[in-house]
Amino acid sequence: MVAVPLTKEEREVVVATPGYFKVHGTPRHPRELVHHRCIGWRSSPSAAPYRWEFEEDGITFDVAVEPQITTNDLHLMVRTALAGGGITFAFEESFRPYIDRGELITALDDYLPPFPGFFLYFPNRRNMAPKLRALIDHVRANRLTQL
């Protein structure tokens, strides 16, 4: 089996505006998120909302937040957070420009270690179909990292 890295190391983050954290407080532990307004994500209407995953002392656990709003649109999720609508959770690169400008700040960083990223797995490189090679090249060149 061949593993082709499609992304660099990734990390999920919890973010909100500085104003949200000033008014509502910054959670110190992931379980405190149940007391906050959260903006959730789900892949489709029939799918369960994504459970926010954390790690403590090498043990992975998740928190079933009760989102005030749930969407499958990353742009809407980010805009809602930027408007002070609550705390949200996704890949750090999705929020990078807003974090860099100080519009969103992270919380609970100690509970969100990086992971190796995403890979495309296939049986072997021998006789790789041109379409597969094109897909690999396209995904590597066009990975969505900013909104």
Short mmCIF file of N, CA and C in Angstrom, two decimals:
data_model
loop_
_atom_site.label_atom_id
_atom_site.label_comp_id
_atom_site.label_asym_id
_atom_site.label_seq_id
_atom_site.Cartn_x
_atom_site.Cartn_y
_atom_site.Cartn_z
N MET A 1 0.85 -1.17 0.00
CA MET A 1 0.00 0.00 0.00
C MET A 1 0.90 1.24 0.00
N VAL A 2 0.58 2.18 -0.84
CA VAL A 2 1.33 3.43 -0.93
C VAL A 2 0.49 4.53 -0.30
N ALA A 3 1.12 5.35 0.52
CA ALA A 3 0.45 6.49 1.14
C ALA A 3 1.07 7.76 0.60
N VAL A 4 0.26 8.57 -0.05
CA VAL A 4 0.73 9.84 -0.60
C VAL A 4 0.18 10.96 0.29
N PRO A 5 1.06 11.72 0.93
CA PRO A 5 0.55 12.81 1.77
C PRO A 5 -0.11 13.88 0.91
N LEU A 6 -1.30 14.27 1.30
CA LEU A 6 -2.02 15.31 0.58
C LEU A 6 -1.92 16.66 1.29
N THR A 7 -1.66 16.62 2.58
CA THR A 7 -1.55 17.85 3.36
C THR A 7 -0.37 17.74 4.29
N LYS A 8 0.01 18.87 4.82
CA LYS A 8 1.03 18.88 5.86
C LYS A 8 0.36 18.49 7.18
N GLU A 9 1.11 18.53 8.23
CA GLU A 9 0.54 18.26 9.55
C GLU A 9 -0.65 19.19 9.77
N GLU A 10 -1.70 18.67 10.35
CA GLU A 10 -2.93 19.44 10.57
C GLU A 10 -3.23 19.50 12.07
N ARG A 11 -4.10 20.44 12.40
CA ARG A 11 -4.55 20.57 13.79
C ARG A 11 -5.94 21.17 13.77
N GLU A 12 -6.81 20.64 14.61
CA GLU A 12 -8.11 21.26 14.77
C GLU A 12 -8.01 22.27 15.91
N VAL A 13 -8.82 23.32 15.83
CA VAL A 13 -8.79 24.36 16.85
C VAL A 13 -10.20 24.77 17.23
N VAL A 14 -10.31 25.29 18.43
CA VAL A 14 -11.52 25.92 18.93
C VAL A 14 -11.28 27.42 18.82
N VAL A 15 -12.19 28.14 18.18
CA VAL A 15 -12.01 29.59 18.01
C VAL A 15 -13.29 30.36 18.30
N ALA A 16 -13.10 31.61 18.65
CA ALA A 16 -14.19 32.58 18.78
C ALA A 16 -13.54 33.96 18.70
N THR A 17 -14.37 34.98 18.67
CA THR A 17 -13.84 36.34 18.66
C THR A 17 -13.33 36.70 20.05
N PRO A 18 -12.39 37.64 20.11
CA PRO A 18 -11.97 38.12 21.43
C PRO A 18 -13.16 38.66 22.23
N GLY A 19 -14.09 39.31 21.54
CA GLY A 19 -15.27 39.85 22.22
C GLY A 19 -16.14 38.77 22.83
N TYR A 20 -16.31 37.66 22.13
CA TYR A 20 -17.10 36.56 22.68
C TYR A 20 -16.46 36.06 23.97
N PHE A 21 -15.15 35.81 23.92
CA PHE A 21 -14.47 35.29 25.11
C PHE A 21 -14.48 36.32 26.25
N LYS A 22 -14.42 37.61 25.93
CA LYS A 22 -14.45 38.63 26.97
C LYS A 22 -15.80 38.62 27.70
N VAL A 23 -16.88 38.48 26.95
CA VAL A 23 -18.22 38.50 27.54
C VAL A 23 -18.57 37.18 28.22
N HIS A 24 -18.24 36.06 27.58
CA HIS A 24 -18.69 34.74 28.05
C HIS A 24 -17.62 33.93 28.76
N GLY A 25 -16.39 34.42 28.75
CA GLY A 25 -15.29 33.68 29.35
C GLY A 25 -14.69 32.68 28.38
N THR A 26 -13.43 32.36 28.61
CA THR A 26 -12.72 31.39 27.78
C THR A 26 -12.74 30.05 28.49
N PRO A 27 -13.22 29.01 27.83
CA PRO A 27 -13.24 27.70 28.48
C PRO A 27 -11.82 27.24 28.81
N ARG A 28 -11.66 26.64 29.98
CA ARG A 28 -10.36 26.12 30.39
C ARG A 28 -10.23 24.63 30.15
N HIS A 29 -11.37 23.96 30.00
CA HIS A 29 -11.39 22.52 29.71
C HIS A 29 -12.47 22.28 28.66
N PRO A 30 -12.25 21.33 27.75
CA PRO A 30 -13.25 21.08 26.70
C PRO A 30 -14.66 20.81 27.22
N ARG A 31 -14.78 20.19 28.37
CA ARG A 31 -16.13 19.89 28.89
C ARG A 31 -16.92 21.16 29.23
N GLU A 32 -16.22 22.27 29.41
CA GLU A 32 -16.90 23.55 29.67
C GLU A 32 -17.62 24.08 28.43
N LEU A 33 -17.33 23.52 27.27
CA LEU A 33 -17.98 23.99 26.04
C LEU A 33 -19.49 23.82 26.08
N VAL A 34 -19.98 22.88 26.86
CA VAL A 34 -21.43 22.67 26.93
C VAL A 34 -22.14 23.87 27.55
N HIS A 35 -21.40 24.78 28.17
CA HIS A 35 -21.98 25.98 28.76
C HIS A 35 -21.83 27.20 27.85
N HIS A 36 -21.41 26.99 26.62
CA HIS A 36 -21.17 28.08 25.68
C HIS A 36 -22.07 27.95 24.46
N ARG A 37 -22.23 29.07 23.76
CA ARG A 37 -22.90 29.05 22.45
C ARG A 37 -21.89 28.48 21.46
N CYS A 38 -22.26 27.41 20.81
CA CYS A 38 -21.35 26.77 19.86
C CYS A 38 -21.97 26.74 18.47
N ILE A 39 -21.10 26.77 17.50
CA ILE A 39 -21.48 26.71 16.09
C ILE A 39 -20.99 25.37 15.58
N GLY A 40 -21.91 24.50 15.22
CA GLY A 40 -21.57 23.13 14.85
C GLY A 40 -21.49 22.91 13.35
N TRP A 41 -21.01 21.74 13.00
CA TRP A 41 -20.87 21.33 11.61
C TRP A 41 -21.38 19.91 11.47
N ARG A 42 -22.03 19.64 10.35
CA ARG A 42 -22.40 18.27 9.99
C ARG A 42 -22.25 18.17 8.48
N SER A 43 -21.94 16.98 8.00
CA SER A 43 -21.66 16.81 6.57
C SER A 43 -22.92 16.80 5.72
N SER A 44 -24.05 16.41 6.29
CA SER A 44 -25.31 16.38 5.53
C SER A 44 -26.47 16.43 6.52
N PRO A 45 -27.67 16.73 6.03
CA PRO A 45 -28.82 16.81 6.94
C PRO A 45 -29.09 15.50 7.69
N SER A 46 -28.76 14.38 7.11
CA SER A 46 -29.03 13.10 7.77
C SER A 46 -27.89 12.65 8.69
N ALA A 47 -26.77 13.35 8.66
CA ALA A 47 -25.63 12.98 9.50
C ALA A 47 -25.73 13.63 10.88
N ALA A 48 -25.16 12.97 11.85
CA ALA A 48 -25.11 13.54 13.20
C ALA A 48 -24.13 14.72 13.20
N PRO A 49 -24.36 15.70 14.06
CA PRO A 49 -23.39 16.80 14.18
C PRO A 49 -22.02 16.24 14.56
N TYR A 50 -20.98 16.86 14.05
CA TYR A 50 -19.62 16.44 14.33
C TYR A 50 -19.33 16.62 15.82
N ARG A 51 -18.82 15.58 16.44
CA ARG A 51 -18.45 15.65 17.86
C ARG A 51 -17.03 16.19 17.95
N TRP A 52 -16.84 17.16 18.78
CA TRP A 52 -15.55 17.83 18.91
C TRP A 52 -14.60 16.93 19.67
N GLU A 53 -13.45 16.63 19.07
CA GLU A 53 -12.50 15.66 19.61
C GLU A 53 -11.30 16.35 20.24
N PHE A 54 -10.92 15.85 21.40
CA PHE A 54 -9.82 16.42 22.17
C PHE A 54 -8.93 15.30 22.70
N GLU A 55 -7.80 15.70 23.27
CA GLU A 55 -6.89 14.73 23.87
C GLU A 55 -6.39 15.28 25.20
N GLU A 56 -6.38 14.41 26.21
CA GLU A 56 -5.86 14.78 27.52
C GLU A 56 -5.06 13.62 28.08
N ASP A 57 -3.81 13.87 28.43
CA ASP A 57 -2.92 12.83 28.96
C ASP A 57 -2.86 11.62 28.04
N GLY A 58 -2.83 11.87 26.73
CA GLY A 58 -2.72 10.80 25.75
C GLY A 58 -4.00 10.05 25.47
N ILE A 59 -5.09 10.45 26.10
CA ILE A 59 -6.38 9.78 25.90
C ILE A 59 -7.30 10.70 25.10
N THR A 60 -7.84 10.17 24.02
CA THR A 60 -8.75 10.93 23.17
C THR A 60 -10.17 10.84 23.73
N PHE A 61 -10.86 11.97 23.70
CA PHE A 61 -12.26 11.99 24.10
C PHE A 61 -12.99 13.03 23.26
N ASP A 62 -14.29 12.94 23.22
CA ASP A 62 -15.04 13.94 22.48
C ASP A 62 -16.08 14.58 23.37
N VAL A 63 -16.52 15.74 22.92
CA VAL A 63 -17.53 16.51 23.65
C VAL A 63 -18.70 16.72 22.70
N ALA A 64 -19.87 16.34 23.14
CA ALA A 64 -21.08 16.53 22.34
C ALA A 64 -21.67 17.90 22.70
N VAL A 65 -21.16 18.93 22.02
CA VAL A 65 -21.69 20.27 22.26
C VAL A 65 -23.12 20.34 21.74
N GLU A 66 -23.89 21.28 22.24
CA GLU A 66 -25.26 21.52 21.77
C GLU A 66 -25.22 22.81 20.96
N PRO A 67 -24.93 22.72 19.66
CA PRO A 67 -24.78 23.94 18.86
C PRO A 67 -26.06 24.77 18.80
N GLN A 68 -25.88 26.08 18.82
CA GLN A 68 -26.99 27.00 18.62
C GLN A 68 -27.37 27.03 17.15
N ILE A 69 -26.38 26.78 16.30
CA ILE A 69 -26.58 26.69 14.86
C ILE A 69 -25.65 25.61 14.35
N THR A 70 -26.12 24.84 13.40
CA THR A 70 -25.31 23.80 12.77
C THR A 70 -25.41 23.98 11.27
N THR A 71 -24.30 23.83 10.58
CA THR A 71 -24.27 24.02 9.14
C THR A 71 -23.32 23.02 8.50
N ASN A 72 -23.43 22.87 7.19
CA ASN A 72 -22.43 22.11 6.44
C ASN A 72 -21.63 23.05 5.55
N ASP A 73 -21.71 24.34 5.84
CA ASP A 73 -21.05 25.39 5.05
C ASP A 73 -19.97 26.05 5.90
N LEU A 74 -18.72 25.76 5.58
CA LEU A 74 -17.61 26.31 6.35
C LEU A 74 -17.62 27.83 6.35
N HIS A 75 -17.94 28.43 5.22
CA HIS A 75 -17.96 29.89 5.13
C HIS A 75 -18.99 30.48 6.10
N LEU A 76 -20.16 29.88 6.18
CA LEU A 76 -21.20 30.34 7.10
C LEU A 76 -20.75 30.15 8.55
N MET A 77 -20.10 29.05 8.82
CA MET A 77 -19.60 28.77 10.16
C MET A 77 -18.61 29.85 10.58
N VAL A 78 -17.69 30.20 9.69
CA VAL A 78 -16.69 31.22 10.00
C VAL A 78 -17.35 32.59 10.14
N ARG A 79 -18.24 32.94 9.23
CA ARG A 79 -18.91 34.25 9.31
C ARG A 79 -19.71 34.38 10.61
N THR A 80 -20.35 33.31 11.03
CA THR A 80 -21.12 33.35 12.28
C THR A 80 -20.18 33.56 13.47
N ALA A 81 -19.05 32.88 13.47
CA ALA A 81 -18.07 33.09 14.55
C ALA A 81 -17.54 34.52 14.52
N LEU A 82 -17.22 35.03 13.33
CA LEU A 82 -16.70 36.40 13.22
C LEU A 82 -17.72 37.43 13.68
N ALA A 83 -18.99 37.11 13.56
CA ALA A 83 -20.05 38.02 14.01
C ALA A 83 -20.30 37.92 15.51
N GLY A 84 -19.51 37.10 16.20
CA GLY A 84 -19.66 36.94 17.64
C GLY A 84 -20.71 35.92 18.04
N GLY A 85 -21.09 35.07 17.08
CA GLY A 85 -22.16 34.11 17.32
C GLY A 85 -21.81 32.94 18.21
N GLY A 86 -20.55 32.77 18.53
CA GLY A 86 -20.18 31.68 19.41
C GLY A 86 -18.82 31.09 19.10
N ILE A 87 -18.61 29.92 19.66
CA ILE A 87 -17.36 29.18 19.52
C ILE A 87 -17.56 28.13 18.44
N THR A 88 -16.55 27.95 17.60
CA THR A 88 -16.63 26.90 16.59
C THR A 88 -15.33 26.11 16.56
N PHE A 89 -15.32 25.07 15.74
CA PHE A 89 -14.26 24.06 15.77
C PHE A 89 -14.03 23.55 14.36
N ALA A 90 -12.81 23.63 13.88
CA ALA A 90 -12.47 23.10 12.55
C ALA A 90 -10.95 23.10 12.43
N PHE A 91 -10.47 22.81 11.22
CA PHE A 91 -9.03 22.80 10.99
C PHE A 91 -8.46 24.21 11.09
N GLU A 92 -7.31 24.30 11.72
CA GLU A 92 -6.66 25.58 11.95
C GLU A 92 -6.48 26.38 10.66
N GLU A 93 -6.11 25.71 9.59
CA GLU A 93 -5.89 26.42 8.33
C GLU A 93 -7.16 27.08 7.81
N SER A 94 -8.32 26.55 8.16
CA SER A 94 -9.58 27.17 7.75
C SER A 94 -9.75 28.55 8.38
N PHE A 95 -9.16 28.74 9.54
CA PHE A 95 -9.28 30.00 10.28
C PHE A 95 -8.02 30.86 10.20
N ARG A 96 -6.96 30.36 9.55
CA ARG A 96 -5.65 31.00 9.58
C ARG A 96 -5.67 32.51 9.35
N PRO A 97 -6.29 33.02 8.28
CA PRO A 97 -6.22 34.47 8.07
C PRO A 97 -6.86 35.27 9.21
N TYR A 98 -7.91 34.74 9.79
CA TYR A 98 -8.62 35.45 10.86
C TYR A 98 -7.85 35.38 12.17
N ILE A 99 -7.18 34.26 12.40
CA ILE A 99 -6.33 34.14 13.58
C ILE A 99 -5.15 35.09 13.45
N ASP A 100 -4.53 35.11 12.26
CA ASP A 100 -3.37 35.98 12.04
C ASP A 100 -3.71 37.45 12.23
N ARG A 101 -4.93 37.84 11.88
CA ARG A 101 -5.36 39.24 12.03
C ARG A 101 -5.94 39.53 13.41
N GLY A 102 -6.06 38.51 14.26
CA GLY A 102 -6.60 38.71 15.59
C GLY A 102 -8.11 38.79 15.65
N GLU A 103 -8.78 38.49 14.54
CA GLU A 103 -10.24 38.53 14.51
C GLU A 103 -10.84 37.33 15.23
N LEU A 104 -10.14 36.21 15.20
CA LEU A 104 -10.52 35.02 15.95
C LEU A 104 -9.32 34.62 16.78
N ILE A 105 -9.58 34.09 17.97
CA ILE A 105 -8.49 33.58 18.79
C ILE A 105 -8.82 32.14 19.19
N THR A 106 -7.77 31.39 19.43
CA THR A 106 -7.94 29.98 19.77
C THR A 106 -8.07 29.81 21.28
N ALA A 107 -8.66 28.70 21.65
CA ALA A 107 -8.77 28.30 23.05
C ALA A 107 -8.54 26.80 23.12
N LEU A 108 -8.22 26.32 24.29
CA LEU A 108 -8.07 24.88 24.54
C LEU A 108 -6.96 24.23 23.71
N ASP A 109 -5.95 25.01 23.36
CA ASP A 109 -4.86 24.50 22.51
C ASP A 109 -4.16 23.28 23.09
N ASP A 110 -4.04 23.21 24.41
CA ASP A 110 -3.35 22.08 25.04
C ASP A 110 -4.09 20.76 24.84
N TYR A 111 -5.34 20.82 24.46
CA TYR A 111 -6.16 19.61 24.27
C TYR A 111 -6.29 19.23 22.79
N LEU A 112 -5.59 19.96 21.93
CA LEU A 112 -5.73 19.75 20.48
C LEU A 112 -4.36 19.59 19.83
N PRO A 113 -3.72 18.44 20.01
CA PRO A 113 -2.41 18.23 19.40
C PRO A 113 -2.54 18.05 17.89
N PRO A 114 -1.46 18.35 17.17
CA PRO A 114 -1.49 18.13 15.72
C PRO A 114 -1.52 16.64 15.38
N PHE A 115 -1.96 16.35 14.17
CA PHE A 115 -1.92 14.98 13.66
C PHE A 115 -1.26 15.02 12.28
N PRO A 116 -0.83 13.88 11.76
CA PRO A 116 0.00 13.87 10.55
C PRO A 116 -0.62 14.46 9.28
N GLY A 117 -1.89 14.69 9.24
CA GLY A 117 -2.52 15.22 8.03
C GLY A 117 -3.28 14.14 7.30
N PHE A 118 -3.60 14.43 6.04
CA PHE A 118 -4.40 13.51 5.25
C PHE A 118 -3.56 12.85 4.17
N PHE A 119 -3.92 11.62 3.85
CA PHE A 119 -3.19 10.82 2.88
C PHE A 119 -4.15 10.19 1.89
N LEU A 120 -3.65 9.93 0.70
CA LEU A 120 -4.38 9.15 -0.29
C LEU A 120 -3.68 7.80 -0.34
N TYR A 121 -4.42 6.73 -0.15
CA TYR A 121 -3.86 5.38 -0.14
C TYR A 121 -4.29 4.64 -1.40
N PHE A 122 -3.33 3.93 -2.01
CA PHE A 122 -3.65 3.10 -3.16
C PHE A 122 -2.67 1.94 -3.21
N PRO A 123 -3.00 0.87 -3.95
CA PRO A 123 -2.22 -0.37 -3.89
C PRO A 123 -0.75 -0.23 -4.26
N ASN A 124 -0.41 0.42 -5.36
CA ASN A 124 0.99 0.56 -5.73
C ASN A 124 1.16 1.63 -6.78
N ARG A 125 2.41 2.07 -6.97
CA ARG A 125 2.70 3.10 -7.97
C ARG A 125 2.84 2.50 -9.37
N ARG A 126 3.07 1.22 -9.43
CA ARG A 126 3.25 0.57 -10.70
C ARG A 126 1.97 0.69 -11.52
N ASN A 127 2.10 1.10 -12.72
CA ASN A 127 0.96 1.24 -13.63
C ASN A 127 -0.12 2.18 -13.09
N MET A 128 0.32 3.25 -12.44
CA MET A 128 -0.65 4.23 -11.92
C MET A 128 -1.40 4.86 -13.08
N ALA A 129 -2.70 4.86 -12.97
CA ALA A 129 -3.53 5.46 -14.02
C ALA A 129 -3.27 6.96 -14.09
N PRO A 130 -3.20 7.51 -15.29
CA PRO A 130 -2.98 8.95 -15.44
C PRO A 130 -4.02 9.79 -14.69
N LYS A 131 -5.25 9.30 -14.63
CA LYS A 131 -6.29 10.05 -13.91
C LYS A 131 -5.99 10.11 -12.41
N LEU A 132 -5.46 9.03 -11.85
CA LEU A 132 -5.10 9.04 -10.44
C LEU A 132 -3.94 10.00 -10.21
N ARG A 133 -2.95 9.96 -11.09
CA ARG A 133 -1.81 10.88 -10.98
C ARG A 133 -2.29 12.33 -11.06
N ALA A 134 -3.23 12.60 -11.97
CA ALA A 134 -3.77 13.95 -12.11
C ALA A 134 -4.52 14.37 -10.84
N LEU A 135 -5.28 13.44 -10.25
CA LEU A 135 -6.00 13.74 -9.02
C LEU A 135 -5.03 14.09 -7.90
N ILE A 136 -4.00 13.30 -7.72
CA ILE A 136 -3.01 13.56 -6.68
C ILE A 136 -2.37 14.92 -6.88
N ASP A 137 -1.96 15.22 -8.11
CA ASP A 137 -1.33 16.51 -8.41
C ASP A 137 -2.29 17.66 -8.16
N HIS A 138 -3.55 17.49 -8.56
CA HIS A 138 -4.54 18.55 -8.39
C HIS A 138 -4.81 18.83 -6.91
N VAL A 139 -5.02 17.78 -6.13
CA VAL A 139 -5.33 17.97 -4.72
C VAL A 139 -4.15 18.62 -4.00
N ARG A 140 -2.96 18.19 -4.30
CA ARG A 140 -1.78 18.78 -3.66
C ARG A 140 -1.64 20.26 -4.01
N ALA A 141 -1.91 20.61 -5.26
CA ALA A 141 -1.74 21.99 -5.71
C ALA A 141 -2.87 22.91 -5.26
N ASN A 142 -4.04 22.36 -5.03
CA ASN A 142 -5.21 23.20 -4.79
C ASN A 142 -5.87 22.99 -3.44
N ARG A 143 -5.16 22.47 -2.49
CA ARG A 143 -5.74 22.23 -1.16
C ARG A 143 -6.31 23.53 -0.63
N LEU A 144 -7.59 23.50 -0.24
CA LEU A 144 -8.26 24.68 0.30
C LEU A 144 -7.70 24.96 1.68
N THR A 145 -7.00 26.07 1.82
CA THR A 145 -6.44 26.42 3.13
C THR A 145 -6.96 27.75 3.63
N GLN A 146 -7.65 28.49 2.78
CA GLN A 146 -8.19 29.77 3.21
C GLN A 146 -9.59 29.92 2.65
N LEU A 147 -10.37 30.74 3.31
CA LEU A 147 -11.72 31.03 2.80
C LEU A 147 -11.64 32.12 1.77
#
